[in-house]
mmCIF file of C-alpha atoms and ligand atoms in Angstrom:
data_model
loop_
_atom_site.group_PDB
_atom_site.id
_atom_site.type_symbol
_atom_site.label_atom_id
_atom_site.label_comp_id
_atom_site.label_asym_id
_atom_site.label_seq_id
_atom_site.Cartn_x
_atom_site.Cartn_y
_atom_site.Cartn_z
ATOM 1 C CA MET A 117 103.150 95.527 132.189
ATOM 2 C CA PHE A 118 103.299 94.879 128.498
ATOM 3 C CA ASP A 119 105.497 91.876 127.842
ATOM 4 C CA PRO A 120 106.842 92.021 124.315
ATOM 5 C CA SER A 121 108.818 88.827 124.236
ATOM 6 C CA PRO A 122 106.308 86.319 122.829
ATOM 7 C CA ALA A 123 105.333 88.604 120.011
ATOM 8 C CA LEU A 124 108.991 89.348 119.217
ATOM 9 C CA GLY A 125 109.785 85.676 119.154
ATOM 10 C CA ALA A 126 107.044 84.978 116.644
ATOM 11 C CA CYS A 127 107.733 87.905 114.364
ATOM 12 C CA PRO A 128 110.798 90.094 114.639
ATOM 13 C CA PRO A 129 110.281 93.850 114.319
ATOM 14 C CA PRO A 130 110.596 94.862 110.686
ATOM 15 C CA GLU A 131 113.807 96.360 109.340
ATOM 16 C CA ILE A 132 112.104 97.468 106.167
ATOM 17 C CA ALA A 133 108.533 98.551 105.596
ATOM 18 C CA VAL A 134 107.223 98.388 102.063
ATOM 19 C CA ILE A 135 104.440 100.922 101.580
ATOM 20 C CA ILE A 136 102.087 100.108 98.717
ATOM 21 C CA PRO A 137 99.439 102.667 97.813
ATOM 22 C CA THR A 138 96.437 101.152 96.132
ATOM 23 C CA PHE A 139 93.427 102.378 94.280
ATOM 24 C CA ASN A 140 91.532 99.678 92.391
ATOM 25 C CA GLU A 141 94.315 97.157 92.402
ATOM 26 C CA ALA A 142 92.297 94.136 93.551
ATOM 27 C CA ASP A 143 93.930 91.840 90.972
ATOM 28 C CA ASN A 144 97.439 92.943 91.743
ATOM 29 C CA VAL A 145 97.789 92.899 95.535
ATOM 30 C CA ALA A 146 98.282 89.148 95.995
ATOM 31 C CA GLU A 147 100.906 89.031 93.286
ATOM 32 C CA ILE A 148 102.931 92.009 94.513
ATOM 33 C CA ALA A 149 102.843 90.543 98.047
ATOM 34 C CA ARG A 150 103.966 87.183 96.774
ATOM 35 C CA ARG A 151 106.827 88.692 94.790
ATOM 36 C CA LEU A 152 107.999 90.836 97.672
ATOM 37 C CA GLN A 153 107.892 87.886 100.019
ATOM 38 C CA ALA A 154 110.020 85.934 97.557
ATOM 39 C CA CYS A 155 112.673 88.580 97.037
ATOM 40 C CA LEU A 156 112.909 89.817 100.654
ATOM 41 C CA GLN A 157 113.808 86.479 102.183
ATOM 42 C CA GLY A 158 116.290 86.819 105.009
ATOM 43 C CA ILE A 159 115.199 90.408 105.674
ATOM 44 C CA ALA A 160 112.673 91.320 108.413
ATOM 45 C CA TRP A 161 109.964 93.082 106.407
ATOM 46 C CA GLU A 162 106.447 94.304 106.647
ATOM 47 C CA ILE A 163 104.087 95.408 103.940
ATOM 48 C CA ILE A 164 101.563 98.194 104.489
ATOM 49 C CA PHE A 165 98.909 98.573 101.846
ATOM 50 C CA VAL A 166 97.281 101.977 101.962
ATOM 51 C CA ASP A 167 93.946 101.742 100.216
ATOM 52 C CA ASP A 168 91.583 104.678 99.599
ATOM 53 C CA ASP A 169 88.466 102.559 99.908
ATOM 54 C CA SER A 170 88.743 101.293 96.312
ATOM 55 C CA PRO A 171 85.351 100.403 94.897
ATOM 56 C CA ASP A 172 86.779 97.179 93.362
ATOM 57 C CA GLY A 173 87.264 95.601 96.742
ATOM 58 C CA THR A 174 91.055 95.909 97.010
ATOM 59 C CA ALA A 175 90.821 96.260 100.782
ATOM 60 C CA ALA A 176 89.033 92.910 101.194
ATOM 61 C CA ARG A 177 91.788 91.161 99.127
ATOM 62 C CA VAL A 178 94.458 92.769 101.291
ATOM 63 C CA GLN A 179 92.622 91.641 104.430
ATOM 64 C CA GLU A 180 92.674 88.065 103.143
ATOM 65 C CA LEU A 181 96.433 88.287 102.788
ATOM 66 C CA ALA A 182 96.820 89.995 106.162
ATOM 67 C CA ARG A 183 94.895 87.254 107.905
ATOM 68 C CA ARG A 184 97.398 84.702 106.640
ATOM 69 C CA ASP A 185 100.535 86.749 107.339
ATOM 70 C CA PRO A 186 100.849 89.241 110.204
ATOM 71 C CA ARG A 187 103.617 91.048 108.377
ATOM 72 C CA ILE A 188 101.017 92.322 105.939
ATOM 73 C CA ARG A 189 98.811 95.185 107.060
ATOM 74 C CA LEU A 190 96.012 97.279 105.634
ATOM 75 C CA LEU A 191 95.550 100.952 106.212
ATOM 76 C CA ARG A 192 92.162 101.815 104.868
ATOM 77 C CA ARG A 193 91.254 105.477 104.360
ATOM 78 C CA VAL A 194 87.659 106.389 103.843
ATOM 79 C CA GLY A 195 86.478 109.550 102.061
ATOM 80 C CA ARG A 196 90.043 110.447 101.044
ATOM 81 C CA ARG A 197 92.085 110.214 97.870
ATOM 82 C CA GLY A 198 95.669 110.928 97.023
ATOM 83 C CA LEU A 199 98.776 108.961 96.212
ATOM 84 C CA SER A 200 101.191 111.199 98.149
ATOM 85 C CA SER A 201 99.170 111.428 101.328
ATOM 86 C CA ALA A 202 98.565 107.664 101.209
ATOM 87 C CA CYS A 203 102.390 107.058 101.068
ATOM 88 C CA ILE A 204 103.038 109.519 103.908
ATOM 89 C CA GLU A 205 100.431 107.952 106.146
ATOM 90 C CA GLY A 206 101.650 104.440 105.371
ATOM 91 C CA MET A 207 105.207 105.445 106.206
ATOM 92 C CA LEU A 208 104.091 107.039 109.447
ATOM 93 C CA ALA A 209 102.303 103.840 110.418
ATOM 94 C CA SER A 210 105.576 101.869 110.556
ATOM 95 C CA THR A 211 108.355 101.582 113.111
ATOM 96 C CA ALA A 212 110.828 100.219 110.615
ATOM 97 C CA PRO A 213 114.042 102.238 110.146
ATOM 98 C CA TYR A 214 113.890 101.868 106.379
ATOM 99 C CA LEU A 215 110.832 102.781 104.379
ATOM 100 C CA ALA A 216 110.241 101.726 100.769
ATOM 101 C CA VAL A 217 107.488 102.926 98.479
ATOM 102 C CA ILE A 218 106.443 100.858 95.454
ATOM 103 C CA ASP A 219 103.371 100.756 93.215
ATOM 104 C CA ALA A 220 100.946 97.868 93.529
ATOM 105 C CA ASP A 221 100.630 97.333 89.774
ATOM 106 C CA LEU A 222 103.940 95.446 89.315
ATOM 107 C CA GLN A 223 105.327 98.182 87.055
ATOM 108 C CA HIS A 224 108.250 98.800 89.437
ATOM 109 C CA ASP A 225 110.923 96.116 89.714
ATOM 110 C CA GLU A 226 110.615 94.800 93.264
ATOM 111 C CA THR A 227 113.640 92.531 92.832
ATOM 112 C CA ARG A 228 115.779 95.717 93.122
ATOM 113 C CA LEU A 229 114.745 96.267 96.732
ATOM 114 C CA PRO A 230 117.407 94.051 98.464
ATOM 115 C CA LEU A 231 120.097 95.814 96.453
ATOM 116 C CA MET A 232 118.627 99.199 97.350
ATOM 117 C CA LEU A 233 118.625 98.289 101.013
ATOM 118 C CA GLU A 234 122.204 97.108 100.804
ATOM 119 C CA ARG A 235 123.263 100.348 99.203
ATOM 120 C CA LEU A 236 121.403 102.488 101.682
ATOM 121 C CA LYS A 237 123.066 100.772 104.570
ATOM 122 C CA ALA A 238 126.545 100.396 103.137
ATOM 123 C CA GLY A 239 126.839 103.846 101.654
ATOM 124 C CA GLU A 240 125.481 105.686 104.705
ATOM 125 C CA LEU A 241 122.944 107.167 102.338
ATOM 126 C CA ASP A 242 119.604 108.802 103.155
ATOM 127 C CA LEU A 243 117.818 107.711 100.067
ATOM 128 C CA VAL A 244 118.044 105.200 97.218
ATOM 129 C CA VAL A 245 115.829 105.827 94.199
ATOM 130 C CA GLY A 246 114.752 103.388 91.523
ATOM 131 C CA SER A 247 115.406 105.234 88.296
ATOM 132 C CA ARG A 248 114.121 104.728 84.765
ATOM 133 C CA TYR A 249 116.685 107.119 83.341
ATOM 134 C CA VAL A 250 120.105 105.984 84.503
ATOM 135 C CA ALA A 251 121.938 103.493 82.313
ATOM 136 C CA GLY A 252 120.096 100.162 82.556
ATOM 137 C CA GLY A 253 116.717 101.761 83.305
ATOM 138 C CA SER A 254 113.877 102.192 80.852
ATOM 139 C CA LEU A 255 110.457 103.706 80.358
ATOM 140 C CA GLY A 256 108.652 100.589 79.249
ATOM 141 C CA ASP A 257 105.455 101.058 77.244
ATOM 142 C CA TRP A 258 104.765 104.735 77.890
ATOM 143 C CA ASN A 259 103.711 106.607 74.802
ATOM 144 C CA GLU A 260 105.635 109.515 73.374
ATOM 145 C CA ARG A 261 103.472 112.157 74.986
ATOM 146 C CA ARG A 262 103.728 110.698 78.477
ATOM 147 C CA GLN A 263 107.488 110.217 78.076
ATOM 148 C CA ALA A 264 107.921 113.832 77.015
ATOM 149 C CA MET A 265 105.750 115.005 79.895
ATOM 150 C CA SER A 266 107.732 112.986 82.350
ATOM 151 C CA ARG A 267 111.051 114.319 81.024
ATOM 152 C CA PHE A 268 109.823 117.901 81.176
ATOM 153 C CA ALA A 269 108.485 117.510 84.708
ATOM 154 C CA SER A 270 111.748 115.908 85.784
ATOM 155 C CA ARG A 271 113.786 118.836 84.459
ATOM 156 C CA LEU A 272 111.592 121.292 86.325
ATOM 157 C CA ALA A 273 111.875 119.195 89.457
ATOM 158 C CA ARG A 274 115.656 119.114 89.306
ATOM 159 C CA ARG A 275 115.726 122.914 89.277
ATOM 160 C CA LEU A 276 113.383 123.079 92.256
ATOM 161 C CA THR A 277 115.082 120.535 94.471
ATOM 162 C CA HIS A 278 118.686 121.223 93.552
ATOM 163 C CA ALA A 279 119.143 117.462 93.754
ATOM 164 C CA ASP A 280 120.769 115.963 90.713
ATOM 165 C CA LEU A 281 118.488 112.989 90.472
ATOM 166 C CA THR A 282 117.778 111.634 87.031
ATOM 167 C CA ASP A 283 114.311 110.479 88.021
ATOM 168 C CA PRO A 284 112.873 112.738 90.751
ATOM 169 C CA MET A 285 109.346 111.718 89.724
ATOM 170 C CA SER A 286 109.974 108.088 90.576
ATOM 171 C CA GLY A 287 107.343 106.415 92.727
ATOM 172 C CA PHE A 288 109.826 103.715 93.659
ATOM 173 C CA PHE A 289 112.356 104.483 96.406
ATOM 174 C CA LEU A 290 113.763 103.588 99.775
ATOM 175 C CA VAL A 291 114.395 106.218 102.488
ATOM 176 C CA ARG A 292 115.575 106.307 106.059
ATOM 177 C CA ALA A 293 112.704 106.834 108.502
ATOM 178 C CA GLU A 294 114.506 109.807 110.161
ATOM 179 C CA ILE A 295 114.430 111.687 106.885
ATOM 180 C CA LEU A 296 110.659 111.484 106.776
ATOM 181 C CA ALA A 297 110.423 112.476 110.409
ATOM 182 C CA ASP A 298 112.596 115.580 109.672
ATOM 183 C CA CYS A 299 110.318 116.900 106.959
ATOM 184 C CA VAL A 300 106.899 115.461 107.721
ATOM 185 C CA TYR A 301 105.434 118.810 108.841
ATOM 186 C CA ASP A 302 106.616 120.540 105.681
ATOM 187 C CA LEU A 303 105.308 118.050 103.169
ATOM 188 C CA SER A 304 102.543 119.327 100.919
ATOM 189 C CA GLY A 305 100.965 115.858 100.597
ATOM 190 C CA VAL A 306 99.129 116.892 97.462
ATOM 191 C CA GLY A 307 99.203 114.942 94.275
ATOM 192 C CA TYR A 308 101.408 112.099 93.065
ATOM 193 C CA LYS A 309 104.945 113.163 93.682
ATOM 194 C CA ILE A 310 105.827 112.007 97.110
ATOM 195 C CA LEU A 311 109.541 111.697 96.457
ATOM 196 C CA LEU A 312 109.772 115.186 95.050
ATOM 197 C CA ASP A 313 107.785 116.483 97.972
ATOM 198 C CA ILE A 314 110.328 114.944 100.356
ATOM 199 C CA LEU A 315 113.261 116.285 98.335
ATOM 200 C CA ALA A 316 111.861 119.794 98.328
ATOM 201 C CA SER A 317 110.992 119.694 102.021
ATOM 202 C CA VAL A 318 114.082 118.284 103.726
ATOM 203 C CA PRO A 319 116.202 120.867 105.624
ATOM 204 C CA ARG A 320 119.451 119.674 104.102
ATOM 205 C CA PRO A 321 120.371 118.024 100.780
ATOM 206 C CA LEU A 322 120.081 114.255 100.923
ATOM 207 C CA LYS A 323 122.797 111.768 100.193
ATOM 208 C CA PHE A 324 121.343 109.512 97.607
ATOM 209 C CA GLU A 325 122.078 106.961 94.938
ATOM 210 C CA GLU A 326 120.048 105.725 91.995
ATOM 211 C CA VAL A 327 119.468 102.148 91.020
ATOM 212 C CA PRO A 328 118.252 101.507 87.454
ATOM 213 C CA TYR A 329 115.157 99.494 86.753
ATOM 214 C CA GLY A 330 112.987 98.829 83.724
ATOM 215 C CA PHE A 331 109.429 100.177 84.020
ATOM 216 C CA ARG A 332 107.188 97.223 83.335
ATOM 217 C CA GLN A 333 103.844 96.985 81.640
ATOM 218 C CA ARG A 334 100.736 97.079 83.784
ATOM 219 C CA GLN A 335 99.073 93.683 83.774
ATOM 220 C CA ALA A 336 95.726 94.312 85.511
ATOM 221 C CA GLY A 337 93.722 97.448 86.249
ATOM 222 C CA GLU A 338 94.527 100.867 84.840
ATOM 223 C CA SER A 339 96.629 103.918 85.504
ATOM 224 C CA LYS A 340 95.086 106.629 87.633
ATOM 225 C CA LEU A 341 97.381 109.349 86.357
ATOM 226 C CA ASP A 342 95.520 111.609 83.960
ATOM 227 C CA ASN A 343 95.871 115.264 82.868
ATOM 228 C CA ALA A 344 94.933 116.508 86.340
ATOM 229 C CA VAL A 345 98.326 115.163 87.441
ATOM 230 C CA LEU A 346 99.920 118.102 85.723
ATOM 231 C CA TRP A 347 97.712 120.525 87.601
ATOM 232 C CA GLU A 348 98.492 118.799 90.898
ATOM 233 C CA TYR A 349 102.135 118.926 90.035
ATOM 234 C CA ALA A 350 101.993 122.659 89.360
ATOM 235 C CA LEU A 351 100.209 123.124 92.657
ATOM 236 C CA MET A 352 102.880 121.234 94.499
ATOM 237 C CA LEU A 353 105.610 123.346 92.935
ATOM 238 C CA LEU A 354 103.679 126.461 93.836
ATOM 239 C CA GLN A 355 103.240 125.284 97.372
ATOM 240 C CA LYS A 356 107.006 124.918 97.622
ATOM 241 C CA LEU A 357 107.467 128.456 96.331
ATOM 242 C CA VAL A 358 104.985 130.126 98.720
ATOM 243 C CA GLY A 359 105.965 128.034 101.739
ATOM 244 C CA PRO A 360 103.859 125.801 103.957
ATOM 245 C CA ARG A 361 101.889 128.611 105.670
ATOM 246 C CA ILE A 362 99.514 129.285 102.832
ATOM 247 C CA PRO A 363 97.387 126.221 102.088
ATOM 248 C CA VAL A 364 97.792 125.045 98.539
ATOM 249 C CA ARG A 365 94.026 124.762 98.122
ATOM 250 C CA PHE A 366 93.782 128.474 98.793
ATOM 251 C CA ILE A 367 96.245 129.172 95.991
ATOM 252 C CA ALA A 368 94.253 126.995 93.628
ATOM 253 C CA PHE A 369 91.071 128.643 94.748
ATOM 254 C CA SER A 370 92.519 132.082 94.101
ATOM 255 C CA LEU A 371 93.892 131.181 90.652
ATOM 256 C CA ILE A 372 90.475 129.886 89.700
ATOM 257 C CA GLY A 373 88.923 133.041 91.168
ATOM 258 C CA GLY A 374 91.128 135.012 88.802
ATOM 259 C CA SER A 375 89.920 132.982 85.865
ATOM 260 C CA GLY A 376 86.380 133.887 87.046
ATOM 261 C CA VAL A 377 87.116 137.555 86.416
ATOM 262 C CA VAL A 378 87.972 136.797 82.818
ATOM 263 C CA VAL A 379 84.769 134.734 82.407
ATOM 264 C CA HIS A 380 82.730 137.486 84.025
ATOM 265 C CA LEU A 381 84.031 140.190 81.718
ATOM 266 C CA ALA A 382 83.646 138.047 78.617
ATOM 267 C CA VAL A 383 80.050 137.232 79.435
ATOM 268 C CA LEU A 384 79.239 140.839 80.234
ATOM 269 C CA TRP A 385 80.727 142.001 77.014
ATOM 270 C CA PHE A 386 78.928 139.353 75.010
ATOM 271 C CA LEU A 387 75.517 140.064 76.569
ATOM 272 C CA ASN A 388 75.834 143.730 76.071
ATOM 273 C CA ARG A 389 77.334 143.698 72.623
ATOM 274 C CA PHE A 390 75.215 140.986 71.004
ATOM 275 C CA LEU A 391 72.036 140.845 73.033
ATOM 276 C CA GLY A 392 71.852 144.472 74.047
ATOM 277 C CA ALA A 393 71.377 143.534 77.697
ATOM 278 C CA SER A 394 71.451 146.391 80.214
ATOM 279 C CA PHE A 395 74.487 146.715 82.448
ATOM 280 C CA LEU A 396 72.614 145.564 85.573
ATOM 281 C CA LEU A 397 71.212 142.469 83.855
ATOM 282 C CA GLY A 398 74.516 141.742 82.168
ATOM 283 C CA GLN A 399 76.434 142.123 85.390
ATOM 284 C CA THR A 400 74.054 139.812 87.267
ATOM 285 C CA VAL A 401 74.154 137.089 84.637
ATOM 286 C CA ALA A 402 77.915 137.418 84.265
ATOM 287 C CA ALA A 403 78.437 137.098 88.001
ATOM 288 C CA LEU A 404 76.256 133.939 88.066
ATOM 289 C CA VAL A 405 78.048 132.388 85.132
ATOM 290 C CA ALA A 406 81.474 133.146 86.628
ATOM 291 C CA MET A 407 80.455 131.744 90.005
ATOM 292 C CA THR A 408 79.197 128.618 88.257
ATOM 293 C CA THR A 409 82.383 128.047 86.297
ATOM 294 C CA ASN A 410 84.381 128.743 89.421
ATOM 295 C CA PHE A 411 82.344 126.216 91.335
ATOM 296 C CA PHE A 412 82.857 123.460 88.774
ATOM 297 C CA LEU A 413 86.550 124.238 88.335
ATOM 298 C CA ASN A 414 87.096 124.160 92.056
ATOM 299 C CA ASN A 415 85.133 120.999 92.366
ATOM 300 C CA SER A 416 87.222 119.159 89.784
ATOM 301 C CA LEU A 417 90.611 120.769 90.509
ATOM 302 C CA THR A 418 90.960 122.304 94.000
ATOM 303 C CA TYR A 419 88.801 119.629 95.625
ATOM 304 C CA ARG A 420 89.477 116.871 93.139
ATOM 305 C CA ASP A 421 90.117 114.368 95.920
ATOM 306 C CA VAL A 422 86.762 115.039 97.652
ATOM 307 C CA ARG A 423 84.771 115.943 94.522
ATOM 308 C CA LEU A 424 81.025 116.377 94.829
ATOM 309 C CA ARG A 425 79.019 114.240 92.432
ATOM 310 C CA GLY A 426 75.423 113.729 91.286
ATOM 311 C CA ARG A 427 72.860 115.290 93.586
ATOM 312 C CA GLN A 428 75.564 116.711 95.893
ATOM 313 C CA LEU A 429 76.367 119.126 93.106
ATOM 314 C CA ILE A 430 73.104 120.962 93.539
ATOM 315 C CA TRP A 431 73.668 121.797 97.165
ATOM 316 C CA GLY A 432 77.304 122.450 96.448
ATOM 317 C CA TRP A 433 76.545 124.964 93.697
ATOM 318 C CA PHE A 434 73.876 126.663 95.804
ATOM 319 C CA SER A 435 76.069 127.023 98.923
ATOM 320 C CA PHE A 436 78.949 128.201 96.746
ATOM 321 C CA VAL A 437 76.941 130.977 95.128
ATOM 322 C CA LEU A 438 75.469 132.039 98.423
ATOM 323 C CA ALA A 439 78.910 132.206 100.071
ATOM 324 C CA CYS A 440 80.400 134.130 97.158
ATOM 325 C CA ALA A 441 77.477 136.567 97.190
ATOM 326 C CA VAL A 442 78.136 137.384 100.871
ATOM 327 C CA GLY A 443 81.873 137.508 100.017
ATOM 328 C CA ALA A 444 81.168 140.093 97.356
ATOM 329 C CA ILE A 445 79.278 142.222 99.866
ATOM 330 C CA ALA A 446 82.187 141.976 102.287
ATOM 331 C CA ASN A 447 84.586 142.786 99.471
ATOM 332 C CA VAL A 448 82.702 145.935 98.462
ATOM 333 C CA GLY A 449 82.102 146.958 102.082
ATOM 334 C CA ILE A 450 85.754 146.759 103.104
ATOM 335 C CA ALA A 451 86.968 148.373 99.901
ATOM 336 C CA THR A 452 84.517 151.284 100.264
ATOM 337 C CA TYR A 453 85.423 151.757 103.909
ATOM 338 C CA LEU A 454 89.127 151.914 103.105
ATOM 339 C CA PHE A 455 88.570 154.074 100.050
ATOM 340 C CA GLU A 456 86.622 156.593 102.129
ATOM 341 C CA GLY A 457 89.477 156.535 104.637
ATOM 342 C CA ASP A 458 91.811 157.782 101.841
ATOM 343 C CA SER A 459 93.636 154.558 101.243
ATOM 344 C CA GLY A 460 93.776 155.041 97.457
ATOM 345 C CA TRP A 461 91.668 153.053 95.071
ATOM 346 C CA ILE A 462 94.162 150.296 94.200
ATOM 347 C CA LEU A 463 94.952 149.451 97.809
ATOM 348 C CA SER A 464 91.276 149.616 98.791
ATOM 349 C CA ALA A 465 90.254 147.375 95.940
ATOM 350 C CA LEU A 466 93.023 144.829 96.643
ATOM 351 C CA ALA A 467 92.129 144.678 100.332
ATOM 352 C CA GLY A 468 88.506 144.145 99.392
ATOM 353 C CA ILE A 469 89.461 141.368 96.975
ATOM 354 C CA LEU A 470 91.684 139.671 99.538
ATOM 355 C CA VAL A 471 88.992 139.720 102.254
ATOM 356 C CA GLY A 472 86.409 138.463 99.747
ATOM 357 C CA ALA A 473 88.724 135.672 98.568
ATOM 358 C CA VAL A 474 89.583 134.506 102.079
ATOM 359 C CA TRP A 475 85.962 134.558 103.091
ATOM 360 C CA ASN A 476 84.841 132.617 99.971
ATOM 361 C CA TYR A 477 87.617 130.087 100.470
ATOM 362 C CA ALA A 478 86.963 129.544 104.194
ATOM 363 C CA VAL A 479 83.208 129.383 103.967
ATOM 364 C CA THR A 480 83.032 127.113 100.909
ATOM 365 C CA ALA A 481 85.664 124.827 102.394
ATOM 366 C CA VAL A 482 83.447 124.284 105.414
ATOM 367 C CA TYR A 483 79.969 124.329 103.808
ATOM 368 C CA THR A 484 80.418 123.378 100.192
ATOM 369 C CA TRP A 485 83.184 120.819 100.492
ATOM 370 C CA ARG A 486 82.394 119.920 104.083
ATOM 371 C CA GLY A 487 85.522 120.880 105.933
ATOM 372 C CA LYS A 488 87.843 119.015 103.673
ATOM 373 C CA ALA A 489 90.234 121.888 103.040
ATOM 374 C CA GLY A 490 93.711 121.685 104.528
HETATM 375 N N1 GDD B 104 95.952 105.005 98.090
HETATM 376 C C1 GDD B 104 95.956 105.532 96.854
HETATM 377 N N2 GDD B 104 95.222 106.651 96.569
HETATM 378 N N3 GDD B 104 96.684 104.955 95.923
HETATM 379 C C2 GDD B 104 96.666 105.446 94.653
HETATM 380 C C3 GDD B 104 95.933 106.583 94.338
HETATM 381 C C4 GDD B 104 95.174 107.231 95.348
HETATM 382 O O1 GDD B 104 94.480 108.225 95.129
HETATM 383 N N4 GDD B 104 96.154 106.889 92.993
HETATM 384 C C5 GDD B 104 96.990 105.913 92.538
HETATM 385 N N5 GDD B 104 97.292 105.040 93.577
HETATM 386 C C6 GDD B 104 98.208 103.885 93.464
HETATM 387 C C7 GDD B 104 97.883 102.891 92.370
HETATM 388 O O2 GDD B 104 96.949 101.928 92.785
HETATM 389 C C8 GDD B 104 99.239 102.295 92.108
HETATM 390 O O3 GDD B 104 99.569 101.274 93.007
HETATM 391 C C9 GDD B 104 100.175 103.483 92.345
HETATM 392 O O4 GDD B 104 99.511 104.378 93.198
HETATM 393 C C10 GDD B 104 100.624 104.219 91.015
HETATM 394 O O5 GDD B 104 99.491 104.633 90.355
HETATM 395 P P1 GDD B 104 99.383 104.405 88.730
HETATM 396 O O6 GDD B 104 98.056 104.981 88.344
HETATM 397 O O7 GDD B 104 99.692 103.051 88.383
HETATM 398 O O8 GDD B 104 100.542 105.419 88.261
HETATM 399 P P2 GDD B 104 101.466 105.324 86.992
HETATM 400 O O9 GDD B 104 101.887 103.935 86.680
HETATM 401 O O10 GDD B 104 100.839 106.063 85.856
HETATM 402 O O11 GDD B 104 102.773 106.175 87.505
HETATM 403 C C11 GDD B 104 103.585 105.611 88.501
HETATM 404 O O12 GDD B 104 104.917 105.428 88.158
HETATM 405 C C12 GDD B 104 105.642 106.640 87.843
HETATM 406 C C13 GDD B 104 107.037 106.294 87.544
HETATM 407 O O13 GDD B 104 107.707 105.727 88.640
HETATM 408 C C14 GDD B 104 103.540 106.515 89.718
HETATM 409 O O14 GDD B 104 104.228 105.892 90.783
HETATM 410 C C15 GDD B 104 104.233 107.896 89.473
HETATM 411 O O15 GDD B 104 104.235 108.642 90.658
HETATM 412 C C16 GDD B 104 105.603 107.643 88.971
HETATM 413 O O16 GDD B 104 106.127 108.839 88.505
HETATM 414 MN MN1 MN B 105 101.274 102.247 87.332
#
C-alpha cells in the first residue's frame, strides 16, 4: 500500500499551482521563482514551468531550481509549440484546487497573487483576473500600435464571451480547478489566449473579479507575440463560432485553399494575357503556383507550431503537391459522378470541392506535417 504520510509531512499538498509557460526564458526563470517564493509565504504552493524545449536551455535552468525545491516542477514538451496548450497542460498536471497562470518574463505583477487568492476564496468566485485596464492598472511600455491592437481584440472578445471583463486578453489570472475540468474538452488550445478560450468554453457564465496591475517592462529575452498572433486569434474566434467538432486547422486550411483559387485565376490570366500561353499550359502552371503558395501559407499559418524548415520543405512541398493532385482527381470524379446523376452543377461542384478539401487536409496532415493536425 502507498503510504502518503512521510511525503505529506515534508511538503504539504499545494493549495495553489502557479503555471508558468516558457519559451526562451532562461534568464528569467530563477528570478520569477524567487519572487513567487517570496510573495507566497504562508501559502502551500507549487510552480509548474511548461517549457516547449526552448533552444536557449530554459529547461535545464528550471531543472536546477527543481532539484533544490520539490515544489518546483518542469513539464517539458518536445516538438510542440503554443502558449495556450502549454498552460492547459500545466494546469492539468496539478492537483491544486486553485490554478494561476503567469508569464515568466516578470511583466505580470506576481505580488498581486496573494490578494487574488484571497478574493477568489472570500468572494466565492470562479476566476480572478489581473487587469491592465481597470483603475490602477497600466499597459507599461507597449507601443501605440500594440496598445490599439490589444484594445480592439479585447472589444471583440467581450462580444464573444458575454463576460464584461476589461482585460479578457490577460495572460495573468487565477481560476478554480473545477472550472478548467468543466471546459477542458471544449478548449481550442490554439494560440495565445488561454483565458479567453476558457471564458468562451465554460457552460455557464463565470463569477469573476478583476485586480489591477501595472504591466512591467521585459528585462531579459524577447516577446514571442508577433503578427501571427492576430491570425491565431481570428482562428480561435472562428473555432468558437463553428463549434468544437470541426478542427480549427481544417478551417484555416480551407480559407487558405480559397485564397489559392484567387492565386490560380490571377496566374492563369496573367500567363494568357501577357505571355500568350495556351489554356492547358496556363492552367498547369497556375495550379502549381497556387499549390505552392498554399503549401507555404499552410506551413507558416495552419501548421505554424510544427513548421517545416530547411530541407524538410522540399519533401513537404512535394508531398503536398502530390496529395493535392490526387485530391483534384477525386474532386473532379465525384463532381462528374453527381452531375451525371442530375444533381445540378452547383451542388455537384460543391460536393467535389468538399471531398477534395477534406482529402487534401487529411492526407497532408498525415504525410506533409506528419500527423500533427488536431
Ligand atoms: N511553453 C510555451 N510555448 N510558452 C510560450 C510560448 C510557447 O509557444 N510562447 C510564449 N510563451 C511564454 C513566454 O516565454 C512568456 O513566459 C509568456 O508565454 C508570454 O509570452 P510573451 O512573448 O512575453 O508575451 P507578451 O508579453 O507579448 O504578452 C503577454 O502578456 C499579455 C498581457 O497580459 C501574454 O501573456 C499575452 O497573452 C497577454 O495578453
Ligand atoms: Mn511578455
